[in-house]
Coordinates of C-alpha atoms and ligand atoms in Angstrom, one line a residue:
M22 CA -51.7 -44.6 45.8
S23 CA -50.4 -47.0 48.4
A24 CA -48.9 -49.1 45.6
Q25 CA -47.1 -46.0 44.3
R26 CA -45.8 -45.0 47.8
E27 CA -44.8 -48.5 48.2
M28 CA -43.0 -48.4 44.9
K29 CA -41.2 -45.1 45.9
E30 CA -40.1 -46.7 49.1
K31 CA -38.9 -49.7 47.2
N32 CA -36.9 -47.5 44.8
P33 CA -35.1 -45.3 47.3
W34 CA -32.5 -44.2 44.7
H35 CA -34.9 -42.4 42.3
K36 CA -35.2 -39.2 44.3
P37 CA -31.4 -38.6 44.7
L38 CA -31.1 -39.4 41.0
T39 CA -33.5 -36.6 40.1
I40 CA -31.6 -34.2 42.4
I41 CA -28.2 -35.3 41.0
I42 CA -29.4 -34.9 37.4
T43 CA -30.8 -31.5 38.1
V44 CA -27.6 -30.3 39.9
I45 CA -25.3 -31.6 37.2
G46 CA -27.6 -30.1 34.6
V47 CA -27.6 -26.7 36.2
I48 CA -23.8 -26.8 36.7
A49 CA -23.3 -27.9 33.1
I50 CA -25.6 -25.2 31.7
V51 CA -23.9 -22.5 33.8
A52 CA -20.4 -23.7 32.9
L53 CA -21.2 -23.9 29.2
V54 CA -22.9 -20.5 29.0
T55 CA -20.0 -19.0 31.0
V56 CA -17.4 -20.5 28.7
A57 CA -19.3 -19.5 25.5
G58 CA -19.8 -16.0 27.0
L59 CA -16.2 -15.6 27.9
Q60 CA -15.0 -16.9 24.6
N61 CA -17.2 -14.5 22.6
R62 CA -16.8 -11.4 24.8
P63 CA -15.2 -8.4 23.0
V64 CA -11.5 -8.6 24.0
F65 CA -9.2 -5.7 24.5
Q66 CA -7.2 -5.9 21.3
K67 CA -3.4 -5.6 21.7
Y68 CA -1.3 -4.5 18.7
K69 CA 2.2 -4.7 17.5
Y70 CA 3.8 -1.9 15.4
G71 CA 6.3 -1.3 12.6
I72 CA 7.6 2.0 11.3
V73 CA 8.9 2.6 7.7
L74 CA 10.4 5.9 6.5
D75 CA 10.0 6.5 2.8
A76 CA 12.9 8.8 1.9
G77 CA 11.8 9.9 -1.5
S78 CA 13.3 12.4 -3.9
S79 CA 10.8 15.2 -3.2
H80 CA 10.2 14.5 0.5
T81 CA 10.3 11.9 3.3
A82 CA 7.1 10.4 4.8
L83 CA 6.9 8.2 7.9
Y84 CA 4.3 5.4 8.1
I85 CA 3.3 3.5 11.3
Y86 CA 1.7 0.1 10.7
K87 CA -0.1 -2.0 13.3
W88 CA -1.4 -5.6 13.5
P89 CA -3.1 -7.7 16.2
A90 CA -0.4 -8.9 18.6
E91 CA -1.8 -12.4 19.0
K92 CA -1.9 -13.0 15.3
D93 CA 1.9 -12.5 14.9
N94 CA 2.0 -15.8 13.0
N95 CA 1.2 -14.3 9.6
T96 CA -2.6 -14.3 9.9
G97 CA -3.3 -10.8 11.3
R98 CA -4.2 -8.0 8.9
I99 CA -1.7 -5.2 8.9
E100 CA -3.1 -1.7 8.5
Q101 CA -1.7 1.9 8.6
K102 CA -2.1 3.5 11.9
H103 CA -0.5 6.9 11.2
S104 CA 1.5 8.8 8.7
C105 CA 3.6 11.9 9.0
K106 CA 5.0 14.1 6.2
V107 CA 8.5 15.3 7.0
K108 CA 8.8 19.1 6.6
G109 CA 11.1 20.2 3.8
K110 CA 12.7 18.4 0.9
G111 CA 13.9 14.8 0.5
I112 CA 17.1 13.7 2.3
S113 CA 19.1 13.8 -0.9
S114 CA 18.7 17.6 -1.0
Y115 CA 20.9 17.8 2.2
A116 CA 24.0 16.6 0.4
A117 CA 25.9 19.8 1.3
V118 CA 24.6 19.7 4.9
P119 CA 24.1 16.0 5.7
E120 CA 23.4 16.5 9.5
K121 CA 20.3 18.4 8.5
A122 CA 19.0 15.3 6.8
G123 CA 19.0 13.6 10.2
T124 CA 17.5 16.5 12.1
S125 CA 14.7 16.9 9.5
L126 CA 13.3 13.6 10.7
T127 CA 13.0 14.6 14.4
E128 CA 9.5 15.9 14.4
C129 CA 7.9 12.9 12.7
M130 CA 9.9 10.5 14.9
Q131 CA 8.7 12.3 18.0
E132 CA 5.1 11.8 16.6
A133 CA 5.9 8.1 16.2
E134 CA 7.0 8.0 19.9
M135 CA 3.6 9.3 20.9
Q136 CA 1.7 7.0 18.5
V137 CA 3.3 3.7 19.5
P138 CA 2.6 2.7 23.1
A139 CA 5.8 3.2 25.2
W140 CA 5.9 -0.5 26.3
R141 CA 6.0 -1.5 22.6
H142 CA 8.8 1.0 21.6
Q143 CA 11.8 -1.4 22.0
E144 CA 10.3 -4.2 20.0
T145 CA 8.9 -1.9 17.2
P146 CA 11.1 -2.3 14.0
L147 CA 12.1 0.9 12.3
Y148 CA 13.2 0.9 8.7
L149 CA 14.3 3.7 6.3
G150 CA 14.2 3.1 2.6
A151 CA 15.5 5.7 0.2
T152 CA 14.4 5.8 -3.5
A153 CA 15.3 7.7 -6.6
G154 CA 16.6 10.9 -5.0
M155 CA 19.3 9.0 -3.2
R156 CA 19.8 6.7 -6.2
L157 CA 20.7 9.7 -8.2
L158 CA 22.9 11.3 -5.4
N159 CA 24.7 7.9 -5.0
M160 CA 25.5 7.9 -8.7
E161 CA 26.6 11.5 -8.7
N162 CA 28.5 11.6 -5.4
K163 CA 28.8 8.4 -3.4
V164 CA 30.7 10.2 -0.5
A165 CA 27.9 12.7 -0.1
S166 CA 25.3 9.9 -0.2
D167 CA 27.1 7.9 2.5
K168 CA 27.3 11.0 4.7
V169 CA 23.6 11.6 4.4
F170 CA 23.0 8.0 5.4
E171 CA 25.4 8.3 8.4
A172 CA 23.5 11.4 9.6
V173 CA 20.1 9.7 9.1
E174 CA 21.3 6.6 11.0
K175 CA 22.6 8.6 13.9
A176 CA 19.3 10.5 14.2
L177 CA 17.1 7.4 14.0
Q178 CA 19.2 5.5 16.5
R179 CA 18.5 8.1 19.1
F180 CA 14.9 7.0 19.3
P181 CA 13.8 4.0 21.4
F182 CA 12.6 1.8 18.5
S183 CA 14.4 -1.3 17.2
Y184 CA 16.3 0.4 14.4
Q185 CA 16.8 -2.1 11.4
G186 CA 18.8 0.1 9.1
A187 CA 18.6 2.6 6.2
R188 CA 19.3 1.7 2.6
I189 CA 18.6 2.6 -1.0
L190 CA 15.9 0.4 -2.6
S191 CA 16.6 -0.7 -6.1
G192 CA 14.0 0.4 -8.7
Q193 CA 13.0 -3.3 -9.0
E194 CA 12.3 -3.5 -5.3
E195 CA 10.4 -0.2 -5.3
G196 CA 8.2 -1.6 -8.1
A197 CA 7.7 -5.0 -6.6
F198 CA 6.9 -3.8 -3.1
G199 CA 4.4 -1.3 -4.5
W200 CA 2.7 -4.2 -6.3
V201 CA 2.7 -6.3 -3.1
T202 CA 1.1 -3.4 -1.1
V203 CA -1.7 -2.9 -3.5
N204 CA -2.6 -6.6 -3.8
Y205 CA -2.2 -7.2 0.0
L206 CA -4.5 -4.3 0.9
D207 CA -7.1 -5.5 -1.7
D208 CA -6.9 -9.0 -0.1
R209 CA -6.0 -10.5 -3.5
L210 CA -2.9 -12.4 -2.4
K211 CA -4.5 -14.4 0.5
Q212 CA -7.5 -15.3 -1.6
G213 CA -5.4 -16.1 -4.7
L214 CA -7.5 -13.7 -6.8
Q215 CA -6.3 -12.2 -10.1
T216 CA -3.9 -9.5 -9.2
T217 CA -3.9 -5.7 -9.9
G218 CA -0.9 -4.0 -11.6
A219 CA 0.8 -1.1 -9.9
L220 CA 1.8 2.2 -11.5
D221 CA 3.8 4.5 -9.3
L222 CA 4.9 8.0 -10.4
G223 CA 7.4 9.5 -8.0
G224 CA 9.4 12.7 -8.3
A225 CA 12.5 11.2 -9.8
S226 CA 11.5 7.7 -10.9
T227 CA 8.4 5.8 -12.1
Q228 CA 7.5 2.1 -11.8
I229 CA 5.3 -0.2 -13.7
S230 CA 4.6 -3.7 -12.2
F231 CA 2.0 -6.3 -13.3
V232 CA 1.6 -10.0 -13.9
P233 CA 1.4 -10.5 -17.7
H234 CA -0.3 -13.2 -19.6
E235 CA 2.0 -15.9 -21.0
Y236 CA 5.1 -14.2 -19.7
D237 CA 8.5 -15.5 -20.8
I238 CA 10.7 -14.3 -18.0
S239 CA 13.8 -15.4 -19.9
E240 CA 13.4 -12.6 -22.4
S241 CA 14.5 -10.1 -19.9
P242 CA 15.3 -11.7 -16.5
S243 CA 16.2 -8.3 -14.9
N244 CA 12.5 -7.3 -15.2
A245 CA 11.1 -10.5 -13.6
V246 CA 10.4 -11.0 -9.9
A247 CA 9.1 -14.4 -8.8
F248 CA 7.0 -14.6 -5.7
Q249 CA 5.4 -17.4 -3.7
L250 CA 2.8 -15.9 -1.4
Y251 CA 0.1 -17.8 0.5
G252 CA 0.9 -20.8 -1.6
N253 CA 0.4 -19.0 -5.0
Y254 CA 3.1 -18.4 -7.5
Y255 CA 3.5 -15.0 -9.3
N256 CA 5.8 -14.1 -12.1
L257 CA 5.8 -10.3 -11.8
Y258 CA 7.0 -8.0 -14.5
T259 CA 8.5 -4.8 -13.1
H260 CA 10.5 -1.9 -14.4
S261 CA 11.6 1.4 -12.8
F262 CA 12.6 4.3 -15.1
L263 CA 15.1 6.5 -13.3
C264 CA 14.7 10.2 -14.3
Y265 CA 11.1 9.6 -15.4
G266 CA 9.5 10.7 -12.2
K267 CA 7.5 13.9 -12.7
D268 CA 10.0 16.4 -11.4
Q269 CA 13.0 14.9 -13.3
A270 CA 10.8 14.5 -16.5
L271 CA 10.0 18.2 -16.2
R272 CA 13.7 19.0 -16.0
M273 CA 14.3 16.8 -19.1
A274 CA 11.5 18.6 -20.9
L275 CA 13.0 22.0 -20.0
A276 CA 16.5 20.8 -20.9
H277 CA 15.2 19.7 -24.3
Q278 CA 13.8 23.2 -24.9
T279 CA 16.9 25.0 -23.7
R280 CA 19.5 22.8 -25.4
S281 CA 20.7 25.7 -27.5
G282 CA 21.1 28.0 -24.5
P283 CA 18.4 30.6 -25.3
I284 CA 17.6 33.6 -23.2
A285 CA 13.9 32.8 -23.3
I286 CA 11.6 29.8 -24.1
S287 CA 7.9 29.7 -24.9
D288 CA 6.8 26.4 -23.3
P289 CA 3.6 24.6 -24.6
C290 CA 3.4 22.7 -21.3
F291 CA 2.7 25.8 -19.2
H292 CA -0.3 28.1 -19.3
P293 CA -0.5 31.2 -21.6
D294 CA 0.8 34.3 -19.7
Y295 CA 2.8 32.2 -17.3
S296 CA 6.3 33.7 -16.9
V297 CA 9.2 33.1 -14.5
T298 CA 13.0 33.5 -14.6
R299 CA 14.9 30.2 -14.2
N300 CA 18.6 29.6 -13.5
Y301 CA 20.5 27.4 -16.0
N302 CA 22.8 26.0 -13.2
T303 CA 19.8 25.0 -11.1
L304 CA 18.0 23.4 -14.0
Y305 CA 21.0 21.3 -15.1
D306 CA 22.0 20.3 -11.6
S307 CA 20.9 16.7 -11.9
P308 CA 22.4 13.6 -13.4
C309 CA 19.2 13.2 -15.5
V310 CA 20.1 16.3 -17.5
S311 CA 23.6 17.5 -16.5
E312 CA 25.3 16.0 -19.6
R313 CA 23.0 18.0 -21.9
K314 CA 23.8 21.4 -20.4
P315 CA 24.5 23.8 -23.3
K316 CA 28.2 24.8 -23.6
V317 CA 27.2 28.5 -24.0
A318 CA 24.3 29.9 -22.1
P319 CA 23.4 32.9 -20.0
L320 CA 22.9 32.7 -16.3
N321 CA 19.1 32.7 -16.5
F322 CA 16.4 32.2 -19.0
T323 CA 12.8 33.5 -19.1
H324 CA 10.3 30.6 -19.0
T325 CA 7.0 31.6 -20.5
G326 CA 3.9 29.5 -21.2
E327 CA 2.0 28.8 -24.3
G328 CA -0.6 26.3 -23.2
N329 CA -0.7 23.9 -26.1
F330 CA -1.4 20.3 -25.3
L331 CA -0.5 18.8 -28.6
Q332 CA 2.8 20.6 -28.8
C333 CA 3.5 19.7 -25.2
Q334 CA 3.0 16.1 -26.1
E335 CA 5.6 16.6 -28.8
V336 CA 8.1 17.9 -26.3
I337 CA 7.3 14.9 -23.9
R338 CA 7.6 12.4 -26.8
S339 CA 11.2 13.6 -27.3
L340 CA 12.1 12.3 -23.8
F341 CA 11.3 8.8 -24.9
N342 CA 13.3 6.7 -27.3
F343 CA 11.0 4.5 -29.3
K344 CA 13.5 3.5 -31.9
S345 CA 15.6 0.6 -30.6
C346 CA 14.0 -2.6 -29.2
K347 CA 15.9 -5.9 -29.1
Y348 CA 13.0 -7.7 -27.5
S349 CA 9.6 -9.0 -28.8
K350 CA 8.0 -5.8 -27.4
C351 CA 9.3 -2.7 -25.6
S352 CA 7.9 0.3 -23.7
F353 CA 10.6 2.9 -24.4
N354 CA 14.3 3.4 -24.2
G355 CA 14.8 -0.2 -25.4
I356 CA 13.2 -1.7 -22.2
F357 CA 11.3 -5.0 -22.6
Q358 CA 7.6 -4.8 -21.6
P359 CA 4.9 -7.4 -22.3
P360 CA 1.4 -6.0 -23.3
V361 CA -0.3 -4.4 -20.3
Q362 CA -2.8 -6.8 -18.7
G363 CA -5.8 -6.5 -16.3
S364 CA -6.6 -3.8 -13.9
F365 CA -4.1 -1.3 -12.5
G366 CA -3.9 0.9 -9.4
A367 CA -2.0 4.2 -10.2
F368 CA -0.8 6.1 -7.1
S369 CA 1.6 8.8 -5.8
A370 CA 1.8 11.6 -8.4
Y371 CA -0.6 9.8 -10.7
Y372 CA -3.2 10.4 -8.0
F373 CA -2.1 13.9 -6.9
V374 CA -2.3 15.2 -10.5
M375 CA -5.4 13.3 -11.6
N376 CA -7.2 14.2 -8.4
F377 CA -6.4 17.9 -8.8
L378 CA -7.7 17.8 -12.3
N379 CA -10.9 16.0 -11.1
L380 CA -10.1 13.0 -13.4
T381 CA -10.2 10.1 -11.0
D382 CA -13.8 9.2 -11.8
G383 CA -13.3 5.8 -13.4
S384 CA -16.2 6.4 -15.9
M385 CA -14.4 9.0 -18.0
S386 CA -13.0 7.8 -21.3
L387 CA -9.4 8.4 -22.4
E388 CA -10.7 10.8 -25.0
T389 CA -12.7 12.9 -22.4
I390 CA -9.7 13.0 -20.1
T391 CA -7.4 14.1 -23.0
N392 CA -9.8 16.9 -24.0
Y393 CA -10.1 18.0 -20.4
V394 CA -6.3 18.3 -20.0
A395 CA -5.9 20.1 -23.4
N396 CA -8.5 22.6 -22.3
Y397 CA -6.9 23.0 -18.9
C398 CA -3.5 23.7 -20.5
S399 CA -4.9 26.4 -22.7
T400 CA -6.5 28.3 -19.8
P401 CA -4.5 31.5 -19.1
W402 CA -2.4 31.5 -15.9
D403 CA -4.1 34.4 -14.3
Q404 CA -7.4 32.6 -14.6
I405 CA -6.0 29.4 -13.1
K406 CA -4.6 31.4 -10.1
K407 CA -8.0 33.0 -9.6
V408 CA -9.8 29.7 -9.6
Y409 CA -7.3 28.0 -7.3
P410 CA -6.1 30.8 -4.9
D411 CA -5.2 28.3 -2.1
I412 CA -3.0 25.9 -4.1
N413 CA 0.7 26.2 -3.8
E414 CA 1.8 28.0 -7.0
K415 CA 4.7 25.6 -7.8
Y416 CA 2.3 22.7 -7.9
L417 CA -0.4 24.7 -9.7
A418 CA 1.9 25.8 -12.5
E419 CA 3.0 22.3 -13.2
Y420 CA -0.4 20.5 -13.5
C421 CA -0.6 21.1 -17.2
F422 CA 2.8 19.5 -17.8
S423 CA 2.1 16.7 -15.3
G424 CA -1.3 15.8 -16.8
T425 CA 0.1 15.8 -20.3
Y426 CA 3.1 13.7 -19.1
I427 CA 0.9 11.2 -17.4
L428 CA -1.3 10.7 -20.5
T429 CA 1.8 10.4 -22.8
L430 CA 3.7 8.1 -20.5
L431 CA 0.7 5.8 -20.1
T432 CA -0.5 5.7 -23.7
E433 CA 2.7 6.0 -25.7
G434 CA 5.3 4.9 -23.1
Y435 CA 3.5 1.8 -21.7
N436 CA 1.0 1.4 -24.6
F437 CA -2.3 1.6 -22.8
N438 CA -5.1 2.0 -25.3
T439 CA -8.7 3.3 -24.9
E440 CA -9.8 -0.1 -23.5
T441 CA -6.9 -0.9 -21.2
F442 CA -6.7 2.7 -20.0
S443 CA -10.2 2.4 -18.6
K444 CA -8.9 -0.3 -16.2
I445 CA -6.6 2.1 -14.5
K446 CA -7.9 3.4 -11.1
F447 CA -6.2 6.4 -9.7
I448 CA -5.9 5.8 -6.0
K449 CA -4.3 7.3 -2.9
E450 CA -5.1 4.6 -0.4
I451 CA -6.8 1.3 0.0
K452 CA -8.9 0.6 3.1
G453 CA -7.2 3.5 5.0
S454 CA -3.6 2.5 4.1
D455 CA -1.6 4.6 1.6
A456 CA -0.7 2.9 -1.7
G457 CA 3.1 2.8 -2.0
W458 CA 6.1 0.5 -1.5
T459 CA 6.5 0.9 2.3
L460 CA 3.9 -1.6 3.4
G461 CA 5.1 -4.3 1.0
Y462 CA 8.7 -3.6 2.2
M463 CA 7.7 -4.1 5.8
L464 CA 5.7 -7.2 5.1
N465 CA 8.7 -8.7 3.4
L466 CA 11.2 -7.8 6.1
T467 CA 9.0 -9.0 8.9
N468 CA 8.1 -12.2 7.1
M469 CA 4.4 -11.3 7.5
I470 CA 3.3 -13.0 4.2
P471 CA 4.0 -16.7 4.3
A472 CA 5.0 -18.5 1.2
E473 CA 2.6 -21.4 2.0
T474 CA -1.0 -21.2 3.2
K475 CA -1.6 -22.4 6.7
D476 CA -4.2 -25.2 7.0
S477 CA -6.7 -23.4 9.1
P478 CA -9.6 -25.1 11.0
P479 CA -12.9 -24.7 9.1
L480 CA -14.5 -22.7 11.9
P481 CA -13.2 -19.8 14.0
H482 CA -12.5 -20.7 17.6
A483 CA -15.5 -18.8 19.0
G484 CA -17.8 -20.4 16.5
Y485 CA -16.4 -23.8 17.4
V486 CA -17.1 -23.3 21.1
S487 CA -20.6 -22.1 20.5
I488 CA -21.5 -25.1 18.3
V489 CA -20.1 -27.5 20.9
T490 CA -22.0 -25.7 23.6
V491 CA -25.3 -26.1 21.7
I492 CA -24.7 -29.8 20.9
V493 CA -23.8 -30.6 24.5
L494 CA -26.9 -28.8 25.8
L495 CA -29.1 -30.7 23.3
L496 CA -27.5 -34.0 24.4
F497 CA -28.1 -33.1 28.0
I498 CA -31.8 -32.3 27.4
L499 CA -32.2 -35.5 25.5
V500 CA -30.6 -37.7 28.2
T501 CA -32.7 -35.9 30.9
L502 CA -35.9 -36.5 28.9
F503 CA -34.9 -40.1 28.4
I504 CA -34.2 -40.7 32.1
L505 CA -37.5 -38.9 33.1
S506 CA -39.6 -40.8 30.7
F507 CA -37.8 -44.0 31.6
R508 CA -38.6 -43.2 35.3
S509 CA -42.3 -42.6 34.6
I510 CA -42.7 -46.0 32.9
W511 CA -40.3 -47.7 35.4
P512 CA -43.1 -48.5 38.0
K513 CA -45.2 -50.2 35.3
C514 CA -42.3 -52.2 34.1
S515 CA -41.1 -53.1 37.5
K516 CA -44.4 -53.4 39.1
E517 CA -44.9 -57.0 39.2
P518 CA -41.5 -58.2 40.1
Q519 CA -41.2 -55.4 42.7
I520 CA -44.5 -56.1 44.4
V521 CA -44.3 -59.8 44.4
Ligands
GTP1272 N1 0.0 18.0 -6.1 C1 0.7 17.4 -5.2 N2 1.8 16.8 -5.5 C2 2.5 16.2 -4.5 C3 2.0 16.0 -3.2 N3 2.9 15.3 -2.5 C4 3.9 15.0 -3.3 N4 3.7 15.6 -4.5 C5 4.5 15.5 -5.7 O1 4.3 14.3 -6.3 C6 5.5 13.7 -6.8 C7 5.7 12.3 -6.3 O2 5.8 12.4 -4.9 P1 6.2 11.1 -4.1 O3 5.3 10.0 -4.4 O4 6.3 11.5 -2.7 O5 7.6 10.8 -4.7 P2 9.0 10.7 -4.1 O6 9.0 9.5 -3.2 O7 9.5 12.0 -3.5 O8 9.9 10.4 -5.4 P3 10.7 9.1 -5.8 O9 12.0 9.1 -4.9 O10 11.0 9.2 -7.2 O11 9.9 7.9 -5.5 C8 6.6 14.7 -6.5 O12 6.8 15.5 -7.6 C9 6.0 15.5 -5.4 O13 6.5 16.9 -5.4 C10 0.7 16.6 -2.9 O14 0.2 16.5 -1.9 N5 0.1 17.3 -4.0

């Protein structure tokens, strides 16, 4: 005992050493735990926003997208925050009263003002893209189309967002951006996975876009779009058929049946007992059919239904020209198309129609779907109205035509067969964001998809801090144990030289 006391007295520094180690240890532990805790605490997420108006032929829709503000450098995931359907028809329908095209957007724009935090308004980009409706108006009457754009620009500039312009998208852009949207939302681009094709059926045009196998883009360069996204290269095939959206295709089908100017037609694409009076001038008031207007015709014709799927297919076939093809392979109207390849997402009217007919369940074969549509078409109109009393009659009357048109376009137009058809998924949205060209358009204009991949650290920042914390703690415990054990053997080691 006395030897030990003597030793303590002769090693006066070992007590302060213990205290210092303990204090430093406690401080280190508190500091590390605090840092790790702060780093991993749930942070209040700040977002940035972008607004795109899809000015389609049938209507306009507004989409608000958001992404984490601190991940502006292309790494944050963009998602749809809100959408608003503009009341009334598409902006091209206001050709005679252009200012109304502008005012029609007010309600949805006011909604956007509420949805985007006020302090973000000024930096939020606002785009308007017009599709086939305005493409047709521009072809038909450029002055009227310019006036509609003027009115729309004026209306949009009144809002506090960063207005980036309004323009007509080419069919190729519409197809390509739809493809980007679908593959972005499915996380296929970032991960370099096999991509999904995109099928878009609008009111006035329809698009098909996919990455074909062994694709020789030189065969028809106007159908090719080359992308470099996240370091991967894509040679996309895309084509947009103007006038082959479902509303204009119906006009063409009716024009085909009224080419001789009859007073009444019995239409196989409408239900038995269906009967309405239609006006010749209204029917032929579109560049898709105007040239075919019969020279002699009454003011109106009676449009009755017959409900015959096979005959309806015959009428629809007459809208496609399968005769001429100067390429190795064509879809229709002499347009080059490589064989369809891989899975497809079919959206817009593809979804509206197939969803109404309850045919979006991927397990149904092409044959089952065809039989279902045939049976639906043959159901009398009165019965249909009774089964679906709440559905808008204009939409309801057209589902037989639309279903038959979709099946004919896919199988005979694009050459999907029983096997490839089963790889089509009819979709409205992916992970809460609507499928359509708008998201791809915004991603492109805001440079949100980099051409190259960024070399990212193997661990996320919070994971890195946690691992460093654990390692430092372990090291500290080891050093402490070492010093303590060294201290306990110290007297024995130093005994003799100390006491002597
Ligand atoms: N059944 C049904 N049809 C709809 C609905 N919304 C739009 N449609 C129709 O579906 C078709 C396609 O609509 P959209 O995808 O908005 O097409 P769009 O943008 O107006 O047309 P494009 O300019 O050709 O792209 C049009 O014939 C619309 O009338 C809906 O909620 N239900």
